[in-house]
CSV table of C-alpha atoms in Angstrom, one decimal:
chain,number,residue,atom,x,y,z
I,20,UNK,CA,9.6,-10.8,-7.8
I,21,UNK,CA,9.6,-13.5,-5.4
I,22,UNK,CA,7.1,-15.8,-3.3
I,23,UNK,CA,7.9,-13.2,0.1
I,24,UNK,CA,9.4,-10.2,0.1
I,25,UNK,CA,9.5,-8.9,-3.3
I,26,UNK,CA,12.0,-6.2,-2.4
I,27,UNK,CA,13.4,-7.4,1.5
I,28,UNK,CA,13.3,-10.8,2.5
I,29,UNK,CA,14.1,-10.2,6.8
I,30,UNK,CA,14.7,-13.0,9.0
I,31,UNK,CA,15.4,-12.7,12.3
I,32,UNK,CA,17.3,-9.3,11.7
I,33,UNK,CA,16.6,-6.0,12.6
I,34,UNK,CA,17.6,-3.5,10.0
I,35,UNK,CA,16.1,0.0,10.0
I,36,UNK,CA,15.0,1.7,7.0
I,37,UNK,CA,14.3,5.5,6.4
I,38,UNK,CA,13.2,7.5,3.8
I,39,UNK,CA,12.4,4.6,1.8
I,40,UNK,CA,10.4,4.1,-1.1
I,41,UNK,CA,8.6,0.6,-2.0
I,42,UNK,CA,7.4,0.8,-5.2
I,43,UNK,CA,6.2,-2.2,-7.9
I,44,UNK,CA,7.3,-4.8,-5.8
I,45,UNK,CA,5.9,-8.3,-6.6
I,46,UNK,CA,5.3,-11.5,-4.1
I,47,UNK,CA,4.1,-14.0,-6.6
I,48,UNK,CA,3.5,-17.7,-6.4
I,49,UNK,CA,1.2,-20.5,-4.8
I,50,UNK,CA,1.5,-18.9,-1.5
I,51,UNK,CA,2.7,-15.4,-1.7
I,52,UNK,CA,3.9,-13.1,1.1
I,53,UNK,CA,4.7,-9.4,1.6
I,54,UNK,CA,4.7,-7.9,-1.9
I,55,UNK,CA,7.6,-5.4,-0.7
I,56,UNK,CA,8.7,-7.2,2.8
I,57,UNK,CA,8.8,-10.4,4.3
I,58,UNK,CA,9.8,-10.4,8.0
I,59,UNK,CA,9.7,-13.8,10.4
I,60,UNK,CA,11.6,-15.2,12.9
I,61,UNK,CA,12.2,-12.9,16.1
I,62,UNK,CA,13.8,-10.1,14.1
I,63,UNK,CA,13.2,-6.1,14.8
I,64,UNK,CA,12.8,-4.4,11.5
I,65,UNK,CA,12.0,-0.6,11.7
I,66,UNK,CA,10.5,1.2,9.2
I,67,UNK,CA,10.6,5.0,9.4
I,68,UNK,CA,9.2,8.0,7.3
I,69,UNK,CA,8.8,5.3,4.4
I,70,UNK,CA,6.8,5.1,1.3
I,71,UNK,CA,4.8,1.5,0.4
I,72,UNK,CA,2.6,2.5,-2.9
I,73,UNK,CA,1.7,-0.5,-5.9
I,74,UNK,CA,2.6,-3.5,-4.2
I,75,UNK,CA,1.4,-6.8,-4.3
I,76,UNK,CA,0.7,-10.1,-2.9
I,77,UNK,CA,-0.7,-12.6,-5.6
I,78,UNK,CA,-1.3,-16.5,-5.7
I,79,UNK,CA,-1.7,-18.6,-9.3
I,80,UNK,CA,-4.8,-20.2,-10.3
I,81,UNK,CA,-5.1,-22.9,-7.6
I,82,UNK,CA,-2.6,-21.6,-5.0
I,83,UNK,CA,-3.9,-21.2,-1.5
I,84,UNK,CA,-3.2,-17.8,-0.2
I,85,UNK,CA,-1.9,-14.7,-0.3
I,86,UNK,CA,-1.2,-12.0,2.7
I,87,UNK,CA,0.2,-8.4,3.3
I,88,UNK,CA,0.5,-6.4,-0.9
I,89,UNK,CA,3.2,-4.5,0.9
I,90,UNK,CA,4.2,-6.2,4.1
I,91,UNK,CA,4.1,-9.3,5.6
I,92,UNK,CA,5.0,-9.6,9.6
I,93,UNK,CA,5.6,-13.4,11.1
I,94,UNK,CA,6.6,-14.0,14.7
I,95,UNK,CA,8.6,-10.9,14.1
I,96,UNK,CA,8.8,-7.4,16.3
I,97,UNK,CA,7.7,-4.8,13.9
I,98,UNK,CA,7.9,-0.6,13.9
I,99,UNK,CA,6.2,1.6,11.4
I,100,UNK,CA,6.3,4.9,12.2
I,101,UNK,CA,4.9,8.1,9.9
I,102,UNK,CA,4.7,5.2,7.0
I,103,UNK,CA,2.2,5.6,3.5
I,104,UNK,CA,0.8,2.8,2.4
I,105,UNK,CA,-1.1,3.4,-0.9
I,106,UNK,CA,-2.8,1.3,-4.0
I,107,UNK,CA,-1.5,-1.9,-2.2
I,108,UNK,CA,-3.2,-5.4,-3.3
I,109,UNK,CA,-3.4,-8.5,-2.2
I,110,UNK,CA,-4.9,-10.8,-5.3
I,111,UNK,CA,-5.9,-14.1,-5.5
I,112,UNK,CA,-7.1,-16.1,-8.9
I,113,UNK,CA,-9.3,-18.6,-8.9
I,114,UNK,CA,-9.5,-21.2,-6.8
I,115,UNK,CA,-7.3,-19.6,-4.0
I,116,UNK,CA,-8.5,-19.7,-0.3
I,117,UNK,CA,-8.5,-15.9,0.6
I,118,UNK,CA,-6.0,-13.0,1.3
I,119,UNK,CA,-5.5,-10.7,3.8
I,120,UNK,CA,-3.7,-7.7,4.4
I,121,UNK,CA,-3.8,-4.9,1.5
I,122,UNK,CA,-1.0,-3.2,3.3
I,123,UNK,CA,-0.1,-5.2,6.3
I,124,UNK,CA,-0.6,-8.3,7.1
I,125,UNK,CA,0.9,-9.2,11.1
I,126,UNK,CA,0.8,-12.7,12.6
I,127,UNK,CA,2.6,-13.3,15.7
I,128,UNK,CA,4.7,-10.7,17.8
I,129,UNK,CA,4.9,-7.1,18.2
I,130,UNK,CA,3.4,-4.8,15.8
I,131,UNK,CA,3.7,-0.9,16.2
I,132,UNK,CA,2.2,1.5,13.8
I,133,UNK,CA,2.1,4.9,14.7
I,134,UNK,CA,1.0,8.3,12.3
I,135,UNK,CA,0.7,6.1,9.5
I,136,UNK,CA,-1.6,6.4,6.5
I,137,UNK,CA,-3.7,3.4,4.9
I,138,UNK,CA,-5.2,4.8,1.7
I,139,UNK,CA,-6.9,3.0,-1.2
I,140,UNK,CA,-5.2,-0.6,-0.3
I,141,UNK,CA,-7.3,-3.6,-1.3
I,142,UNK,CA,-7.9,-7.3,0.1
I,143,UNK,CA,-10.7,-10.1,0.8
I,144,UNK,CA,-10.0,-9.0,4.6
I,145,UNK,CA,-8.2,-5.8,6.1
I,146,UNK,CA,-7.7,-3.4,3.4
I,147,UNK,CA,-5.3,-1.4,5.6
I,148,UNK,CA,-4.7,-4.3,8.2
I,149,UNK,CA,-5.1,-7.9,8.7
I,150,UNK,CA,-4.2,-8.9,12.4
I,151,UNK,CA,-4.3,-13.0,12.7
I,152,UNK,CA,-4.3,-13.8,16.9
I,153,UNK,CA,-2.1,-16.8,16.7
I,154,UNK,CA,-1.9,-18.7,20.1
I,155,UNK,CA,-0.7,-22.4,20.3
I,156,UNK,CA,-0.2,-24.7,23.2
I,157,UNK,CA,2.5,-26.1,21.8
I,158,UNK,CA,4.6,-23.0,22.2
I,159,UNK,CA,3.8,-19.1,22.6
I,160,UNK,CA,3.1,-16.7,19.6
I,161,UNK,CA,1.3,-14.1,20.8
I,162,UNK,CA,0.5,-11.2,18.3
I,163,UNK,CA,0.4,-7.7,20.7
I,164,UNK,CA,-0.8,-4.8,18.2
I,165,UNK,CA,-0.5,-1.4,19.2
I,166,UNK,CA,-2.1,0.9,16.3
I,167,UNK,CA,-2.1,4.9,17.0
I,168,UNK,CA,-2.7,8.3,15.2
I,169,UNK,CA,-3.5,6.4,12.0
I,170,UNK,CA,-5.6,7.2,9.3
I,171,UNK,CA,-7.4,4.8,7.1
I,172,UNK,CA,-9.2,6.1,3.9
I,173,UNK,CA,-10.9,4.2,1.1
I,174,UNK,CA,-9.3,0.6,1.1
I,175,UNK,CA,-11.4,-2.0,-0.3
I,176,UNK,CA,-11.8,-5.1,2.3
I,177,UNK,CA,-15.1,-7.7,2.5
I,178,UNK,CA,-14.3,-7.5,5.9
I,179,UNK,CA,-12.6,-4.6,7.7
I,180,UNK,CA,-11.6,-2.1,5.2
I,181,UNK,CA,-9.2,-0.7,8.0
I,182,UNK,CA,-8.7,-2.7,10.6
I,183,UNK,CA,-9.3,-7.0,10.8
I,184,UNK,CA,-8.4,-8.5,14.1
I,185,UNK,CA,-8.8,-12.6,13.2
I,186,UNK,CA,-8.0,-15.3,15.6
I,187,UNK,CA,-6.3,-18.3,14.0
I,188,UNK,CA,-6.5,-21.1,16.8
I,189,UNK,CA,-4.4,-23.6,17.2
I,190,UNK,CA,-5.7,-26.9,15.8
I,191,UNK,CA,-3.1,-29.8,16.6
I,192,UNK,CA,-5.9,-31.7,19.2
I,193,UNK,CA,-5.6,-29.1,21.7
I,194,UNK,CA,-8.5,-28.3,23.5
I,195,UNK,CA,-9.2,-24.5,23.2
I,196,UNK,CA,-9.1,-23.3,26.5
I,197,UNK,CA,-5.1,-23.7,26.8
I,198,UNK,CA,-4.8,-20.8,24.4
I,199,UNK,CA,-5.9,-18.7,27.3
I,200,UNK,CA,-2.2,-19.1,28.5
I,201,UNK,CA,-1.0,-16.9,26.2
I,202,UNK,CA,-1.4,-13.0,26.0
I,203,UNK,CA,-3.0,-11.2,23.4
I,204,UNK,CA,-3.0,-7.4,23.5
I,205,UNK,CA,-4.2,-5.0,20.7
I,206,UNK,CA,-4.7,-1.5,21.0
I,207,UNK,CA,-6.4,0.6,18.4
I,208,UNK,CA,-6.5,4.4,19.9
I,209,UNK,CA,-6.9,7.9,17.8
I,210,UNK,CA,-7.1,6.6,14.4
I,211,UNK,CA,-9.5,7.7,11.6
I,212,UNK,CA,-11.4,5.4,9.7
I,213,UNK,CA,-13.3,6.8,6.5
C-alpha cells in the first residue's frame, strides 16, 4: 500500500487500461488518496471495461482525510467507460476530518463516466461519487463532470449515496465573486439511482 495510488500512482500521463482488475488495493496514511489510482497533474488516464472491487482509502488516528477507496482524480482528464466499482471504502479513524469518494473521488478537470456501475461503495460523502468544484482566482481548475448511463445501487454515503457535487472555494483573501471566471460544467443524464 501507499498514501495514493495503492496500485497506480499517474502523473501527468495518460496510459489506458483495459480489462483490468483492481482488487485489495490499499492508500494508507495521514492523508490517503485513491486506494487503487492516484491521477494529478494534466494527465489523460483511460480506464476501459475495468474492474475496481475492495479498495480503500484510509487515514490513522489523527490524520486529516481521506478521498476516492478506488480512485482518486486531481487536476487530471479522466475516462471511465463500462467500469464496476464495488465494496469500495473510504475510512477514517478517529479524529480525521471526513472522506469522500467511496469509488471516485474527482477534483479539478475532466471527468467522463459512462455505463458504469456504483454498487455497495461506502464514504462520509458520495458513496459512488464525490465531485469537489474547485475554482481559484489565482489560476483556473475547473472540474467539468459528465456522468451518463450509470447505475448507482446501495452505497452507503451521509450525503449523496450516489452522487455529491461539493464546491471547495478558494480561500487565499479572494473575494468570492472572481470564481465566477471560471467554468463549471456537470452533467448527470440517464443514470439510475437506487
Amino acid at each position: 500500500f501507499a498514501d495514493a495510488g495503492g496500485a497506480i500512482f499517474c502523473q501527468a500521463g495518460s496510459p489506458n487500461f483495459e480489462d483490468c482488475l483492481f482488487d485489495r488495493n490499499f492508500a494508507r496514511g495521514s492523508v490517503a488518496r485513491g486506494g487503487a489510482v492516484f491521477a494529478t497533474s494534466y494527465g489523460t488516464p483511460r480506464f476501459e471495461d475495468c474492474v475496481f472491487r475492495n479498495n480503500e482509502a484510509s487515514v490513522f488516528e489523527g490524520g486529516a482525510d481521506a478521498a476516492g477507496g478506488a480512485i482518486h482524480g486531481d487536476r487530471t482528464d479522466l475516462d471511465l467507460i463500462r467500469c464496476d466499482f464495488s465494496n469500495n471504502a473510504v475510512w477514517l479513524r478517529s479524529g480525521s476530518a471526513f472522506g469522500t469518494g467511496g469509488a471516485v473521488h474527482f477534483a479539478g478537470g475532466r471527468l467522463g463516466a459512462s455505463e458504469c456501475s456504483f454498487e455497495e461503495n461506502i464514504a462520509r460523502m458520495g458513496g459512488g461519487i464525490h465531485l469537489t468544484i474547485t475554482e481559484t482566482c489565482a489560476g483556473p481548475a475547473p472540474t467539468v463532470a459528465t456522468v451518463g448511463d450509470c447505475r448507482f445501487r446501495f452505497n452507503q454515503s451521509d450525503r449523496g449515496s450516489g452522487v455529491t457535487i461539493n464546491r471547495n472555494e478558494d480561500d487565499d483573501g479572494f473575494p468570492e465573486s472572481c470564481n465566477d471566471l471560471h467554468d463549471i460544467d456537470v452533467v448527470i443524464q440517464n443514470c439510475v439511482v437506487e
